[in-house]
GROMACS .gro file of C-alpha atoms in nm:
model
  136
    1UNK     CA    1   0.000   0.000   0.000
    2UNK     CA    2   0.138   0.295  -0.096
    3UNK     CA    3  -0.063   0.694  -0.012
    4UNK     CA    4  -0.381   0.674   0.192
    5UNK     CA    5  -0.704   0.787   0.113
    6UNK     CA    6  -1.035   0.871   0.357
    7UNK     CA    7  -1.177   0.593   0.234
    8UNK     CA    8  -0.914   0.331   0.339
    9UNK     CA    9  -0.883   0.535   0.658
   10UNK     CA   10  -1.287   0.471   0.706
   11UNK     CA   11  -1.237   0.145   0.653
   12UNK     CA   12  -0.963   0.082   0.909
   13UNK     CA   13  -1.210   0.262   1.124
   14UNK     CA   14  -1.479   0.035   1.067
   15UNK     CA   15  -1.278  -0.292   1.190
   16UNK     CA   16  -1.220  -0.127   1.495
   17UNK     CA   17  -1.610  -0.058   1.516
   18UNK     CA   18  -1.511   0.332   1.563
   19UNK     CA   19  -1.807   0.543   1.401
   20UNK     CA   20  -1.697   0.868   1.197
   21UNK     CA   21  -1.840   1.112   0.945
   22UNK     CA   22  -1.735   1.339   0.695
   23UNK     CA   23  -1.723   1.705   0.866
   24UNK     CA   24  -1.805   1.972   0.656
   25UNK     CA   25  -1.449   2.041   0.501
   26UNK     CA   26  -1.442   1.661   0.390
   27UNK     CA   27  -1.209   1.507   0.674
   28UNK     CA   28  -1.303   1.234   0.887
   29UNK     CA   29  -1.427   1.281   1.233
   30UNK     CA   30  -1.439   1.036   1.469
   31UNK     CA   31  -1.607   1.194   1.889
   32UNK     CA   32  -1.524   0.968   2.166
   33UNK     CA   33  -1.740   1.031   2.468
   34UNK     CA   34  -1.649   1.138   2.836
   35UNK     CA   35  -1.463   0.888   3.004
   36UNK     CA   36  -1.391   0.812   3.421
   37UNK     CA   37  -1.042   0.910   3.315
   38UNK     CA   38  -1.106   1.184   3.075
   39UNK     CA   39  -1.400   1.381   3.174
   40UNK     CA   40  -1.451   1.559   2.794
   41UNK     CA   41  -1.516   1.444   2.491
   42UNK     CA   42  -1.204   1.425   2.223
   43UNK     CA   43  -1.217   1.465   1.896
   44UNK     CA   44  -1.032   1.369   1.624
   45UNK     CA   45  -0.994   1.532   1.305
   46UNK     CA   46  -0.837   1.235   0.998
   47UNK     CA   47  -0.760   1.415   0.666
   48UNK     CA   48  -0.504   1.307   0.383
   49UNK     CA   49  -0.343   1.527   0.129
   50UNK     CA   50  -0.174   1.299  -0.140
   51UNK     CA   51   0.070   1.100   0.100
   52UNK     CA   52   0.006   1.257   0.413
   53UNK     CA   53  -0.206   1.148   0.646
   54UNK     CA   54  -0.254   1.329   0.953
   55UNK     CA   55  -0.493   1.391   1.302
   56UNK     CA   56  -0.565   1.693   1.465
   57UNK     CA   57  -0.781   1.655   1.806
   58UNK     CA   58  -0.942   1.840   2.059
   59UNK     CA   59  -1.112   1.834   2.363
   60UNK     CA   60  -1.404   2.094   2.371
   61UNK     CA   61  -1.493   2.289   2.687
   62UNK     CA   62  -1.164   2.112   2.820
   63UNK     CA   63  -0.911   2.417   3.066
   64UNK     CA   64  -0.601   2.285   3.216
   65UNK     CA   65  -0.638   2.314   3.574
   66UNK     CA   66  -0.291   2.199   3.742
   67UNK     CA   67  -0.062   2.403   3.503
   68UNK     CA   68  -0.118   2.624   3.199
   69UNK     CA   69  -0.095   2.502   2.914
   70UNK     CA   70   0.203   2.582   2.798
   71UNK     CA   71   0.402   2.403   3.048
   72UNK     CA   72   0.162   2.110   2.963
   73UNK     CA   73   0.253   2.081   2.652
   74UNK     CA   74   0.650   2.126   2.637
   75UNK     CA   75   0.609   1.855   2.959
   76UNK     CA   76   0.437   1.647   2.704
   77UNK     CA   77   0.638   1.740   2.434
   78UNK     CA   78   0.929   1.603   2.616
   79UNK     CA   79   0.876   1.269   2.731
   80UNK     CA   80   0.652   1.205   2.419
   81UNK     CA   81   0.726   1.217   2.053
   82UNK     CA   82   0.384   1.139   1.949
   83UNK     CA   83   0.116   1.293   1.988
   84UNK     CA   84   0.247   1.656   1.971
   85UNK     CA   85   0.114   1.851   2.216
   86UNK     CA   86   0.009   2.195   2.106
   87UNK     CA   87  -0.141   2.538   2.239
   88UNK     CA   88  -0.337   2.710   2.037
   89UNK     CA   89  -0.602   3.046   2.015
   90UNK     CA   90  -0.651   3.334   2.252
   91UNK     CA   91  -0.797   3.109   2.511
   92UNK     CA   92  -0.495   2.881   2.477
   93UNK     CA   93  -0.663   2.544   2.449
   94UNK     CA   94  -0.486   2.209   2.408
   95UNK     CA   95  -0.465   1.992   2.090
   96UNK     CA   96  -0.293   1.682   2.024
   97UNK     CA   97  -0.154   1.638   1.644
   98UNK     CA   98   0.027   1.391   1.423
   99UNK     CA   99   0.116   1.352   1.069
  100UNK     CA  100   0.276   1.037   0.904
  101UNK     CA  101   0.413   1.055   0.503
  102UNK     CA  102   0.296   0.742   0.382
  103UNK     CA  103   0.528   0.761   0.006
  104UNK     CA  104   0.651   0.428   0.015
  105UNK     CA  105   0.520   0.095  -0.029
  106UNK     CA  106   0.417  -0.092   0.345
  107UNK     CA  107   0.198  -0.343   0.405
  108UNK     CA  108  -0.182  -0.244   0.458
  109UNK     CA  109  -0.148  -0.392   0.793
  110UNK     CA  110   0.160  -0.199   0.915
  111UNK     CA  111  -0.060   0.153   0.818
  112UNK     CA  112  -0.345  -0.021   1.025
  113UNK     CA  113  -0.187  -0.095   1.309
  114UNK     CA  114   0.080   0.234   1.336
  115UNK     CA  115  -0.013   0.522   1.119
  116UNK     CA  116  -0.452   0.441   1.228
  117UNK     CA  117  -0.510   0.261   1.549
  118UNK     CA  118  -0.156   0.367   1.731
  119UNK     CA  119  -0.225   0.738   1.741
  120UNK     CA  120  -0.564   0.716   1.778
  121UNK     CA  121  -0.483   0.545   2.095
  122UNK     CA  122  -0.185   0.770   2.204
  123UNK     CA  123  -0.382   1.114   2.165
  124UNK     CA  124  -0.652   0.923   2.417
  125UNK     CA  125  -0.395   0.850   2.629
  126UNK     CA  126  -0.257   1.176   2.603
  127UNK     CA  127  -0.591   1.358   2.713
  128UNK     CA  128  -0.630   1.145   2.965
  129UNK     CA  129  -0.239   1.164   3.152
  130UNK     CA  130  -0.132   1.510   3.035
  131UNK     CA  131  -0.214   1.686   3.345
  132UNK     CA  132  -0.097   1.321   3.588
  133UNK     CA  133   0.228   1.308   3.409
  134UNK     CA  134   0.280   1.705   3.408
  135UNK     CA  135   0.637   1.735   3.534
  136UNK     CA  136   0.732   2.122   3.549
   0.00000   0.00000   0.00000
């Protein structure tokens, strides 16, 4: 397999019994619920442009309370290279992003397993320990 396209990525989706739709700019979206250890719901942005494929999530109504959110994010930043933690807007909210360049030939289940189902787990996991793990 060699690029990605939304459709493959829905696909992928669809094994793991994850429901998404097509937002209004033509990307994936995928909203998982409140959790006991997150207490917002994320949401994760999936678009591809030619090779790239890449996430972009957020956690609406979601304010840092132990640190701001700058410090959250290079703490983040530093003991984790993926997601990448980032602060954005005036009310300097956190988002979790990742990209992978998908120009050679893998196997479909390598792009399965890392470039779909690993990050979508890691930016979970990243909501839910970025203010346990914060280290200042």
């Amino acid at each position: 397999m060699k690029g990605i396209n939304l459709r493959q990525v829905r696909d992928f989706l669809d094994e793991m019994h994850l429901t998404s739709r097509y937002d209004d700019n033509g990307n994936l979206e995928v909203v998982f619920g409140a959790s006991e250890e997150f207490v917002y719901d994320i949401v994760i942005i999936i678009s591809t442009d030619n090779d790239r494929l890449s996430y972009f999530s957020f956690a609406p109504g979601y304010t840092p309370r132990t640190a701001d959110p700058f410090r959250l994010a290079n703490s983040h930043n530093r003991r984790c290279y993926m997601p990448v933690c980032v602060v954005r807007g005036e009310d300097e909210h956190i988002d979790f992003e990742y990209s992978y360049l998908l120009d050679e030939e893998v196997s479909e289940e390598f792009v399965r397993e890392n470039c779909v189902v690993m990050p979508i787990r890691c930016i979970l996991r990243s909501f839910a320990d970025l203010e346990k793990e914060y280290q200042p």
